Coordinates of C-alpha atoms in Angstrom, one line a residue:
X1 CA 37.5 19.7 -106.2
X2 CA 36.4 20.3 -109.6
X3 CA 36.2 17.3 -112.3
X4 CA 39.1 15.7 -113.8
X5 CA 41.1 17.6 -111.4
X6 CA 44.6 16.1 -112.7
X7 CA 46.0 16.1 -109.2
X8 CA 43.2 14.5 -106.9
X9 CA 45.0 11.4 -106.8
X10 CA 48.4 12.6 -106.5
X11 CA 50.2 13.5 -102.6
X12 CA 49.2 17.1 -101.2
X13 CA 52.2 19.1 -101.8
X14 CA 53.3 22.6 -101.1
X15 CA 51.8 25.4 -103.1
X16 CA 54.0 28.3 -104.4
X17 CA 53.4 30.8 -106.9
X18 CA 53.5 31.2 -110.8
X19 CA 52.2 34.5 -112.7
X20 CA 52.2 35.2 -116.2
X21 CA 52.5 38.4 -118.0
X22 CA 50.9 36.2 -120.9
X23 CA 47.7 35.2 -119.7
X24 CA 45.7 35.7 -115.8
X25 CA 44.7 32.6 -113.4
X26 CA 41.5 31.8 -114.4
X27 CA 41.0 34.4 -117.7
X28 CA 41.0 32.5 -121.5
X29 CA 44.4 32.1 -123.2
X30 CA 45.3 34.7 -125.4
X31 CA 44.7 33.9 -129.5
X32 CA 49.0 33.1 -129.3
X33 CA 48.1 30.7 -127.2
X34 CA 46.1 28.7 -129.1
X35 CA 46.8 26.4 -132.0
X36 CA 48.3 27.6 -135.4
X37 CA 45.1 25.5 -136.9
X38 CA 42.3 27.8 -135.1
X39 CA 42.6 31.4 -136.5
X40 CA 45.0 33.8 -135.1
X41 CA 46.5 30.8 -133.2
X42 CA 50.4 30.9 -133.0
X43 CA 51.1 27.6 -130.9
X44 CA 53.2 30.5 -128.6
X45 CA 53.8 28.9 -125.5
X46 CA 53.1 31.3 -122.4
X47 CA 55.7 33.5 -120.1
X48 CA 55.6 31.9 -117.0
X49 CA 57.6 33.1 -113.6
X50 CA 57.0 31.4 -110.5
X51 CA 58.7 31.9 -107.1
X52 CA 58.2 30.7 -103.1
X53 CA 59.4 27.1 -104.3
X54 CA 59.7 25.1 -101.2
X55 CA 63.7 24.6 -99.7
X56 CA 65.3 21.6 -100.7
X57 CA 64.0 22.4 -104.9
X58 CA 66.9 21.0 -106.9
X59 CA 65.1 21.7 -110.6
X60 CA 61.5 22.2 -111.9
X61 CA 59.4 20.9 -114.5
X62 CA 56.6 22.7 -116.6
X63 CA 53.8 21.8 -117.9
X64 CA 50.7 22.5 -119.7
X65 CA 47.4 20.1 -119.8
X66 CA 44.1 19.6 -120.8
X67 CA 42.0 17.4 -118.7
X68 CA 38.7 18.3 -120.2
X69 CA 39.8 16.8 -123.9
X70 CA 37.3 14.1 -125.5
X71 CA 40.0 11.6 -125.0
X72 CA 39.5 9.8 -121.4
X73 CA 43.1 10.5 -120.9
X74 CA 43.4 14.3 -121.4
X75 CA 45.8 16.2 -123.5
X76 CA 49.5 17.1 -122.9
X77 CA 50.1 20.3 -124.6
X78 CA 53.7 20.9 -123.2
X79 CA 56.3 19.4 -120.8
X80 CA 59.8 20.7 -119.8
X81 CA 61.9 18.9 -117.7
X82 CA 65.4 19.7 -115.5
X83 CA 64.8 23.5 -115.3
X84 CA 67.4 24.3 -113.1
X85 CA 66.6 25.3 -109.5
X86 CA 68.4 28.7 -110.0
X87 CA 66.0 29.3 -113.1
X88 CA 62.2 30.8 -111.8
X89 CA 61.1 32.3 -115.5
X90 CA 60.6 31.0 -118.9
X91 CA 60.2 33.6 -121.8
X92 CA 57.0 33.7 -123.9
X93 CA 58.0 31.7 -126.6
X94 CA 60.6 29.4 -124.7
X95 CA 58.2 26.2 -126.2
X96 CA 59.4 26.5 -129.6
X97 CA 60.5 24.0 -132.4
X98 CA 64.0 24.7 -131.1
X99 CA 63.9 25.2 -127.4
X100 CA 66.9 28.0 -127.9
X101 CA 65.1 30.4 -125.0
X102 CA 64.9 27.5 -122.4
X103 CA 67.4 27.1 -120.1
X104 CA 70.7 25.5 -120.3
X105 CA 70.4 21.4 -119.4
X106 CA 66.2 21.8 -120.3
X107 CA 64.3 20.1 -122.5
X108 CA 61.0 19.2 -123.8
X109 CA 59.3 16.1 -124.2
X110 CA 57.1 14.9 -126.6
X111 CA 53.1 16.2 -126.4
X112 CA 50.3 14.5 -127.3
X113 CA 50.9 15.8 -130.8
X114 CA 54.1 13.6 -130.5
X115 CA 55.9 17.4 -131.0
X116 CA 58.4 18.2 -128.1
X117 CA 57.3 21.9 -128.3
X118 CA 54.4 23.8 -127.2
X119 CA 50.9 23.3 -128.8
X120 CA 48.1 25.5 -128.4
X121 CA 44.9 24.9 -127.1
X122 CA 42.2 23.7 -129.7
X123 CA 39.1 22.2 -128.2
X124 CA 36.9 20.5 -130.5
X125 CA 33.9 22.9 -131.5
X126 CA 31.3 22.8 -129.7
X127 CA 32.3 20.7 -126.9
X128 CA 32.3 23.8 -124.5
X129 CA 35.2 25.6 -122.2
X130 CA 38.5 23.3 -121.6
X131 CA 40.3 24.4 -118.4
X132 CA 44.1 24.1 -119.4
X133 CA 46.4 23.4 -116.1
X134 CA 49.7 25.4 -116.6
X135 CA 51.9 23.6 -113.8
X136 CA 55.3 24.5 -112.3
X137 CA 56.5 21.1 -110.2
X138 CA 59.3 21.7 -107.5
X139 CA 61.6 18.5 -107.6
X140 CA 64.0 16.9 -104.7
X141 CA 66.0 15.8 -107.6
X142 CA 68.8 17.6 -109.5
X143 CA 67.4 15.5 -112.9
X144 CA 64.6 13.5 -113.8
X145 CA 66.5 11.1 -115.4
X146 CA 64.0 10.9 -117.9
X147 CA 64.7 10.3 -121.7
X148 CA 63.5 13.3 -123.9
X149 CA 61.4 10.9 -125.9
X150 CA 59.3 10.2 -122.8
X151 CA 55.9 10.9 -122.6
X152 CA 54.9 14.1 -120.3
X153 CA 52.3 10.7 -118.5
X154 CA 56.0 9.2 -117.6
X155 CA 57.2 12.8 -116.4
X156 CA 54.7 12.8 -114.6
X157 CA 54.7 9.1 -112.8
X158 CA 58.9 9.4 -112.3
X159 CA 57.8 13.4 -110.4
X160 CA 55.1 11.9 -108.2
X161 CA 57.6 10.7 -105.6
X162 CA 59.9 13.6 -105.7
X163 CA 57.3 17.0 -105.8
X164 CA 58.0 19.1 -103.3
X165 CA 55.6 21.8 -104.1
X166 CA 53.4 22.7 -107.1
X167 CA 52.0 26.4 -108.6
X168 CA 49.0 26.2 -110.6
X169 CA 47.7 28.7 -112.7
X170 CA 44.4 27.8 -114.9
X171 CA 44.0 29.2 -118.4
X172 CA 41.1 28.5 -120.4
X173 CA 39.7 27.8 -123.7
X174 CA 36.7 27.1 -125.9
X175 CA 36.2 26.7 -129.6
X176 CA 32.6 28.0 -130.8
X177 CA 30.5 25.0 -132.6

């Protein structure tokens, strides 16, 4: 497993599948993608579609993180929870101030910018290529049950007993010193 591999610690789960039309498993995030404080960054949260969810999926949760930031805790840059089960794509753009393009009963939590949006990558310059983990969870739970001010770290700690599966994709980042 590579470093600060964000689920090493966590239960094996199912895998299933999540594609983008925005930006390719492994490739570096698009300029959108990135924050509106690094030129050409738009703070454009990615289209996302995922399918192959494991049976028994009664909602999803997204989200978007940075384990490689100077911080010893990482960086949330996004977290949606109660997608419904019957919902398996997100719009570019659904991570907006307003959240209008997510889906009905959906919201987003607070990042580590302490905006529930998206926010784009930014590593520090110079501090070489951050590895962004752009998640899909499978739930066994209708709702999280989770308030909207949470953090995405309590997301993550109320999901960890009710994942069913999981689809990664890996974007990438770095900001030239």
């Amino acid at each position: 497993m590579p470093a600060n591999d964000p689920f090493a610690r966590l239960p094996q789960v199912a895998s299933f599948t999540v594609t983008s039309t925005t930006v390719t498993d492994g490739a570096a995030w698009p300029p959108e993608q990135h924050s509106s404080g690094l030129p050409g960054g738009k703070d454009t949260s990615p289209q996302l579609s995922w399918s192959g969810a494991p049976d028994g999926t009664k909602c999803y949760a997204v989200t978007v993180y940075d384990p490689d930031a100077p911080t010893g805790s990482g960086f949330w840059h996004w977290a949606v929870a109660d997608i419904p089960a019957t919902v398996t794509e997100l719009p570019e753009g659904a991570g907006d101030d307003t959240g209008s393009h997510l889906p009905e009963g959906a919201y987003q939590l607070p990042n580590d910018a302490r905006v529930a949006r998206y926010i784009g990558a930014a590593p520090p310059a110079g501090h070489g290529p951050h590895r962004y983990f752009v998640v899909v969870h499978a739930l066994d739970i209708p709702s999280t049950g989770v308030p909207a001010d949470a953090t995405p770290a309590v997301l993550g700690f109320t999901m960890a007993g009710h994942t069913l599966g999981r689809a990664v994709l890996i974007a990438t980042a770095e900001t030239p010193a």
